[in-house]
Amino acid sequence: NAGVMQNPRHLVRRRGQEARLRCSPMKGHSHVYWYRQLPEEGLKFMVYLQKENIIDESGMPKERFSAEFPKEGPSILRIQQVVRGDSAAYFCASSPTGDLNEKLFFGSGTQLSVL
Amino acid sequence: AQKITQTQPGMFVQEKEAVTLDCTYDTSDPSYGLFWYKQPSSGEMIFLIYQGSYDQQNATEGRYSLNFQKARKSANLVISASQLGDSAMYFCAMREVHTGANSKLTFGKGITLSVRP
């Protein structure tokens, strides 16, 4: 039973380019969460999605960032016109439901570096 | 106000000894869950232990136990018999039910633990 799969593991982009980060949740999990981690910081919530729906995007910057979780295929976090401040580790997590006592299973993260 | 507070600087412990990592939280929600995750240098987030706000007993998972003091709003992680592989960042996190965002985890800034041989 594969865990949460994120790719790429490392992504290098120049300022102004687009970054697309992919996340395949664990089998049977329909809830996906994206988090961002800056160096020496904890994880900051960005967005919570269920299949085809954005449930909570309160942590997403208003511009340049978008996320989707289509009926088929992985969840995508898209960052348009990247800037140096977007450099961070982006983690995806999944869970089968949104129950209170349910742990989130995390992927290994995508390290985005903006040159 | 911060939801999760982890203020200890880098922690050091001798191999085979026990260590306590502190976590305090802030919520007005009567129903919530507390989690601890470990992040080794390789970067992945590893779940360690969970404590529900209504749980009567402190949670235990192998060498990990949670010292849950509800009135003080603290949920300290105790690692017994430390091993070299325990060297990592440790994050405390909380999930609230009635705030309208009952699924997301809110994380603290983490504590670095180094185990000395």
mmCIF file of N, CA, C and O in Angstrom, chain B residues 14-74:
data_model
loop_
_atom_site.group_PDB
_atom_site.id
_atom_site.type_symbol
_atom_site.label_atom_id
_atom_site.label_comp_id
_atom_site.label_asym_id
_atom_site.label_seq_id
_atom_site.Cartn_x
_atom_site.Cartn_y
_atom_site.Cartn_z
ATOM 1 N N GLN B 14 20.964 12.405 26.526
ATOM 2 C CA GLN B 14 21.904 11.298 26.438
ATOM 3 C C GLN B 14 21.148 10.049 25.990
ATOM 4 O O GLN B 14 20.007 9.806 26.418
ATOM 5 N N GLU B 15 21.802 9.282 25.148
ATOM 6 C CA GLU B 15 21.203 8.028 24.695
ATOM 7 C C GLU B 15 20.747 7.208 25.894
ATOM 8 O O GLU B 15 21.417 7.164 26.925
ATOM 9 N N LYS B 16 19.564 6.596 25.761
ATOM 10 C CA LYS B 16 18.940 5.721 26.749
ATOM 11 C C LYS B 16 18.223 6.486 27.873
ATOM 12 O O LYS B 16 17.552 5.849 28.698
ATOM 13 N N GLU B 17 18.372 7.793 27.893
ATOM 14 C CA GLU B 17 17.641 8.560 28.897
ATOM 15 C C GLU B 17 16.297 9.019 28.324
ATOM 16 O O GLU B 17 16.057 8.957 27.122
ATOM 17 N N ALA B 18 15.433 9.522 29.211
ATOM 18 C CA ALA B 18 14.131 10.041 28.793
ATOM 19 C C ALA B 18 14.227 11.548 28.587
ATOM 20 O O ALA B 18 15.075 12.226 29.183
ATOM 21 N N VAL B 19 13.337 12.049 27.732
ATOM 22 C CA VAL B 19 13.312 13.481 27.462
ATOM 23 C C VAL B 19 11.860 13.918 27.282
ATOM 24 O O VAL B 19 11.024 13.137 26.800
ATOM 25 N N THR B 20 11.580 15.142 27.723
ATOM 26 C CA THR B 20 10.241 15.706 27.574
ATOM 27 C C THR B 20 10.283 16.923 26.669
ATOM 28 O O THR B 20 11.083 17.842 26.889
ATOM 29 N N LEU B 21 9.432 16.914 25.667
ATOM 30 C CA LEU B 21 9.319 18.039 24.738
ATOM 31 C C LEU B 21 7.999 18.748 25.013
ATOM 32 O O LEU B 21 6.943 18.130 25.009
ATOM 33 N N ASP B 22 8.071 20.050 25.230
ATOM 34 C CA ASP B 22 6.912 20.804 25.697
ATOM 35 C C ASP B 22 6.036 21.307 24.551
ATOM 36 O O ASP B 22 6.528 21.663 23.473
ATOM 37 N N CYS B 23 4.749 21.376 24.841
ATOM 38 C CA CYS B 23 3.792 21.923 23.886
ATOM 39 C C CYS B 23 2.624 22.498 24.674
ATOM 40 O O CYS B 23 2.032 21.801 25.508
ATOM 41 N N THR B 24 2.302 23.759 24.433
ATOM 42 C CA THR B 24 1.076 24.330 24.975
ATOM 43 C C THR B 24 0.208 24.781 23.810
ATOM 44 O O THR B 24 0.709 25.066 22.717
ATOM 45 N N TYR B 25 -1.081 24.808 24.049
ATOM 46 C CA TYR B 25 -1.993 25.118 22.956
ATOM 47 C C TYR B 25 -3.059 26.087 23.441
ATOM 48 O O TYR B 25 -3.264 26.270 24.649
ATOM 49 N N ASP B 26 -3.737 26.674 22.489
ATOM 50 C CA ASP B 26 -4.758 27.672 22.802
ATOM 51 C C ASP B 26 -5.987 27.380 21.954
ATOM 52 O O ASP B 26 -5.916 27.421 20.717
ATOM 53 N N THR B 27 -7.088 27.103 22.606
ATOM 54 C CA THR B 27 -8.335 26.891 21.897
ATOM 55 C C THR B 27 -9.501 27.130 22.834
ATOM 56 O O THR B 27 -9.394 26.903 24.037
ATOM 57 N N SER B 28 -10.605 27.573 22.273
ATOM 58 C CA SER B 28 -11.844 27.705 23.043
ATOM 59 C C SER B 28 -12.807 26.583 22.673
ATOM 60 O O SER B 28 -13.919 26.506 23.198
ATOM 61 N N ASP B 29 -12.351 25.727 21.782
ATOM 62 C CA ASP B 29 -13.161 24.620 21.324
ATOM 63 C C ASP B 29 -13.105 23.507 22.370
ATOM 64 O O ASP B 29 -12.004 23.109 22.779
ATOM 65 N N PRO B 30 -14.237 22.981 22.828
ATOM 66 C CA PRO B 30 -14.182 21.903 23.821
ATOM 67 C C PRO B 30 -13.729 20.573 23.232
ATOM 68 O O PRO B 30 -13.300 19.677 23.963
ATOM 69 N N SER B 31 -13.814 20.450 21.918
ATOM 70 C CA SER B 31 -13.466 19.204 21.274
ATOM 71 C C SER B 31 -12.305 19.437 20.314
ATOM 72 O O SER B 31 -12.425 20.195 19.356
ATOM 73 N N TYR B 32 -11.199 18.775 20.589
ATOM 74 C CA TYR B 32 -10.014 18.959 19.756
ATOM 75 C C TYR B 32 -9.117 17.742 19.875
ATOM 76 O O TYR B 32 -9.286 16.893 20.761
ATOM 77 N N GLY B 33 -8.178 17.645 18.971
ATOM 78 C CA GLY B 33 -7.215 16.560 18.999
ATOM 79 C C GLY B 33 -5.806 17.119 18.927
ATOM 80 O O GLY B 33 -5.559 18.133 18.282
ATOM 81 N N LEU B 34 -4.894 16.457 19.590
ATOM 82 C CA LEU B 34 -3.497 16.885 19.628
ATOM 83 C C LEU B 34 -2.620 15.785 19.047
ATOM 84 O O LEU B 34 -2.811 14.605 19.339
ATOM 85 N N PHE B 35 -1.670 16.172 18.224
ATOM 86 C CA PHE B 35 -0.817 15.234 17.516
ATOM 87 C C PHE B 35 0.638 15.638 17.692
ATOM 88 O O PHE B 35 0.958 16.814 17.806
ATOM 89 N N TRP B 36 1.495 14.645 17.662
ATOM 90 C CA TRP B 36 2.929 14.893 17.570
ATOM 91 C C TRP B 36 3.466 14.197 16.323
ATOM 92 O O TRP B 36 3.134 13.029 16.063
ATOM 93 N N TYR B 37 4.299 14.946 15.593
ATOM 94 C CA TYR B 37 4.967 14.416 14.412
ATOM 95 C C TYR B 37 6.468 14.599 14.566
ATOM 96 O O TYR B 37 6.934 15.559 15.178
ATOM 97 N N LYS B 38 7.196 13.696 13.952
ATOM 98 C CA LYS B 38 8.658 13.747 13.936
ATOM 99 C C LYS B 38 9.116 14.020 12.507
ATOM 100 O O LYS B 38 8.589 13.423 11.556
ATOM 101 N N GLN B 39 10.075 14.911 12.365
ATOM 102 C CA GLN B 39 10.641 15.185 11.045
ATOM 103 C C GLN B 39 12.156 15.011 11.097
ATOM 104 O O GLN B 39 12.888 15.893 11.556
ATOM 105 N N PRO B 40 12.661 13.879 10.645
ATOM 106 C CA PRO B 40 14.120 13.688 10.602
ATOM 107 C C PRO B 40 14.731 14.540 9.497
ATOM 108 O O PRO B 40 14.012 15.209 8.746
ATOM 109 N N SER B 41 16.034 14.480 9.400
ATOM 110 C CA SER B 41 16.737 15.332 8.434
ATOM 111 C C SER B 41 16.356 15.008 6.995
ATOM 112 O O SER B 41 16.497 15.853 6.105
ATOM 113 N N SER B 42 15.843 13.819 6.770
ATOM 114 C CA SER B 42 15.409 13.449 5.414
ATOM 115 C C SER B 42 14.131 14.188 4.997
ATOM 116 O O SER B 42 13.806 14.223 3.814
ATOM 117 N N GLY B 43 13.422 14.780 5.950
ATOM 118 C CA GLY B 43 12.328 15.680 5.611
ATOM 119 C C GLY B 43 10.918 15.154 5.751
ATOM 120 O O GLY B 43 9.978 15.949 5.829
ATOM 121 N N GLU B 44 10.728 13.835 5.772
ATOM 122 C CA GLU B 44 9.343 13.361 5.833
ATOM 123 C C GLU B 44 8.741 13.611 7.208
ATOM 124 O O GLU B 44 9.451 13.761 8.186
ATOM 125 N N MET B 45 7.447 13.670 7.270
ATOM 126 C CA MET B 45 6.718 13.882 8.524
ATOM 127 C C MET B 45 6.161 12.539 8.985
ATOM 128 O O MET B 45 5.381 11.901 8.275
ATOM 129 N N ILE B 46 6.544 12.149 10.188
ATOM 130 C CA ILE B 46 6.169 10.836 10.707
ATOM 131 C C ILE B 46 5.256 11.018 11.918
ATOM 132 O O ILE B 46 5.630 11.659 12.901
ATOM 133 N N PHE B 47 4.068 10.451 11.845
ATOM 134 C CA PHE B 47 3.131 10.530 12.965
ATOM 135 C C PHE B 47 3.650 9.723 14.143
ATOM 136 O O PHE B 47 4.123 8.593 13.981
ATOM 137 N N LEU B 48 3.531 10.292 15.348
ATOM 138 C CA LEU B 48 3.985 9.604 16.547
ATOM 139 C C LEU B 48 2.853 9.212 17.468
ATOM 140 O O LEU B 48 2.750 8.054 17.903
ATOM 141 N N ILE B 49 1.966 10.175 17.801
ATOM 142 C CA ILE B 49 1.001 9.918 18.857
ATOM 143 C C ILE B 49 -0.137 10.915 18.778
ATOM 144 O O ILE B 49 0.037 12.033 18.282
ATOM 145 N N TYR B 50 -1.314 10.486 19.252
ATOM 146 C CA TYR B 50 -2.516 11.308 19.228
ATOM 147 C C TYR B 50 -3.183 11.315 20.609
ATOM 148 O O TYR B 50 -3.209 10.290 21.304
ATOM 149 N N GLN B 51 -3.724 12.487 20.989
ATOM 150 C CA GLN B 51 -4.484 12.617 22.235
ATOM 151 C C GLN B 51 -5.759 13.399 21.952
ATOM 152 O O GLN B 51 -5.695 14.512 21.431
ATOM 153 N N GLY B 52 -6.903 12.838 22.276
ATOM 154 C CA GLY B 52 -8.162 13.538 22.128
ATOM 155 C C GLY B 52 -8.508 14.318 23.389
ATOM 156 O O GLY B 52 -8.147 13.897 24.495
ATOM 157 N N SER B 53 -9.217 15.396 23.234
ATOM 158 C CA SER B 53 -9.510 16.261 24.382
ATOM 159 C C SER B 53 -10.393 15.581 25.417
ATOM 160 O O SER B 53 -10.382 15.954 26.592
ATOM 161 N N TYR B 54 -11.144 14.579 24.989
ATOM 162 C CA TYR B 54 -12.028 13.887 25.930
ATOM 163 C C TYR B 54 -11.442 12.574 26.436
ATOM 164 O O TYR B 54 -12.086 11.874 27.217
ATOM 165 N N ASP B 55 -10.243 12.268 25.975
ATOM 166 C CA ASP B 55 -9.619 11.014 26.434
ATOM 167 C C ASP B 55 -9.282 11.122 27.915
ATOM 168 O O ASP B 55 -8.695 12.114 28.355
ATOM 169 N N GLN B 56 -9.651 10.082 28.648
ATOM 170 C CA GLN B 56 -9.437 10.093 30.093
ATOM 171 C C GLN B 56 -7.994 9.772 30.456
ATOM 172 O O GLN B 56 -7.495 10.214 31.484
ATOM 173 N N GLN B 57 -7.362 8.987 29.624
ATOM 174 C CA GLN B 57 -5.998 8.564 29.936
ATOM 175 C C GLN B 57 -5.002 9.199 28.976
ATOM 176 O O GLN B 57 -5.331 9.507 27.823
ATOM 177 N N ASN B 58 -3.788 9.351 29.455
ATOM 178 C CA ASN B 58 -2.721 9.838 28.579
ATOM 179 C C ASN B 58 -2.407 8.797 27.521
ATOM 180 O O ASN B 58 -2.346 7.606 27.801
ATOM 181 N N ALA B 59 -2.201 9.292 26.290
ATOM 182 C CA ALA B 59 -1.895 8.380 25.192
ATOM 183 C C ALA B 59 -0.483 7.823 25.319
ATOM 184 O O ALA B 59 0.431 8.506 25.814
ATOM 185 N N THR B 60 -0.313 6.583 24.900
ATOM 186 C CA THR B 60 1.015 5.964 24.835
ATOM 187 C C THR B 60 1.128 5.197 23.525
ATOM 188 O O THR B 60 0.156 4.597 23.055
ATOM 189 N N GLU B 61 2.340 5.246 22.941
ATOM 190 C CA GLU B 61 2.644 4.489 21.725
ATOM 191 C C GLU B 61 4.096 4.049 21.824
ATOM 192 O O GLU B 61 5.011 4.794 21.509
ATOM 193 N N GLY B 62 4.307 2.844 22.307
ATOM 194 C CA GLY B 62 5.677 2.357 22.440
ATOM 195 C C GLY B 62 6.477 3.224 23.394
ATOM 196 O O GLY B 62 6.103 3.415 24.543
ATOM 197 N N ARG B 63 7.577 3.793 22.893
ATOM 198 C CA ARG B 63 8.432 4.638 23.743
ATOM 199 C C ARG B 63 7.906 6.060 23.892
ATOM 200 O O ARG B 63 8.505 6.875 24.604
ATOM 201 N N TYR B 64 6.818 6.361 23.203
ATOM 202 C CA TYR B 64 6.249 7.709 23.253
ATOM 203 C C TYR B 64 5.038 7.733 24.182
ATOM 204 O O TYR B 64 4.191 6.849 24.129
ATOM 205 N N SER B 65 4.961 8.751 24.993
ATOM 206 C CA SER B 65 3.772 8.976 25.800
ATOM 207 C C SER B 65 3.490 10.467 25.832
ATOM 208 O O SER B 65 4.381 11.290 25.588
ATOM 209 N N LEU B 66 2.259 10.781 26.092
ATOM 210 C CA LEU B 66 1.845 12.169 26.074
ATOM 211 C C LEU B 66 1.390 12.554 27.478
ATOM 212 O O LEU B 66 0.490 11.919 28.024
ATOM 213 N N ASN B 67 1.995 13.568 28.036
ATOM 214 C CA ASN B 67 1.608 14.084 29.349
ATOM 215 C C ASN B 67 0.580 15.186 29.111
ATOM 216 O O ASN B 67 0.934 16.351 28.877
ATOM 217 N N PHE B 68 -0.683 14.797 29.148
ATOM 218 C CA PHE B 68 -1.779 15.690 28.793
ATOM 219 C C PHE B 68 -2.337 16.334 30.054
ATOM 220 O O PHE B 68 -2.859 15.638 30.925
ATOM 221 N N GLN B 69 -2.201 17.659 30.145
ATOM 222 C CA GLN B 69 -2.753 18.403 31.277
ATOM 223 C C GLN B 69 -3.736 19.421 30.716
ATOM 224 O O GLN B 69 -3.356 20.538 30.330
ATOM 225 N N LYS B 70 -4.989 19.022 30.708
ATOM 226 C CA LYS B 70 -6.020 19.784 30.004
ATOM 227 C C LYS B 70 -6.224 21.165 30.601
ATOM 228 O O LYS B 70 -6.380 22.144 29.876
ATOM 229 N N ALA B 71 -6.233 21.257 31.923
ATOM 230 C CA ALA B 71 -6.471 22.548 32.561
ATOM 231 C C ALA B 71 -5.359 23.539 32.252
ATOM 232 O O ALA B 71 -5.594 24.742 32.140
ATOM 233 N N ARG B 72 -4.164 23.025 32.090
ATOM 234 C CA ARG B 72 -3.023 23.887 31.767
ATOM 235 C C ARG B 72 -2.832 24.025 30.270
ATOM 236 O O ARG B 72 -1.936 24.736 29.810
ATOM 237 N N LYS B 73 -3.637 23.307 29.508
ATOM 238 C CA LYS B 73 -3.526 23.312 28.043
ATOM 239 C C LYS B 73 -2.105 22.975 27.604
ATOM 240 O O LYS B 73 -1.470 23.717 26.827
ATOM 241 N N SER B 74 -1.632 21.878 28.139
ATOM 242 C CA SER B 74 -0.318 21.417 27.703
ATOM 243 C C SER B 74 -0.394 19.954 27.291
ATOM 244 O O SER B 74 -1.209 19.185 27.826
#
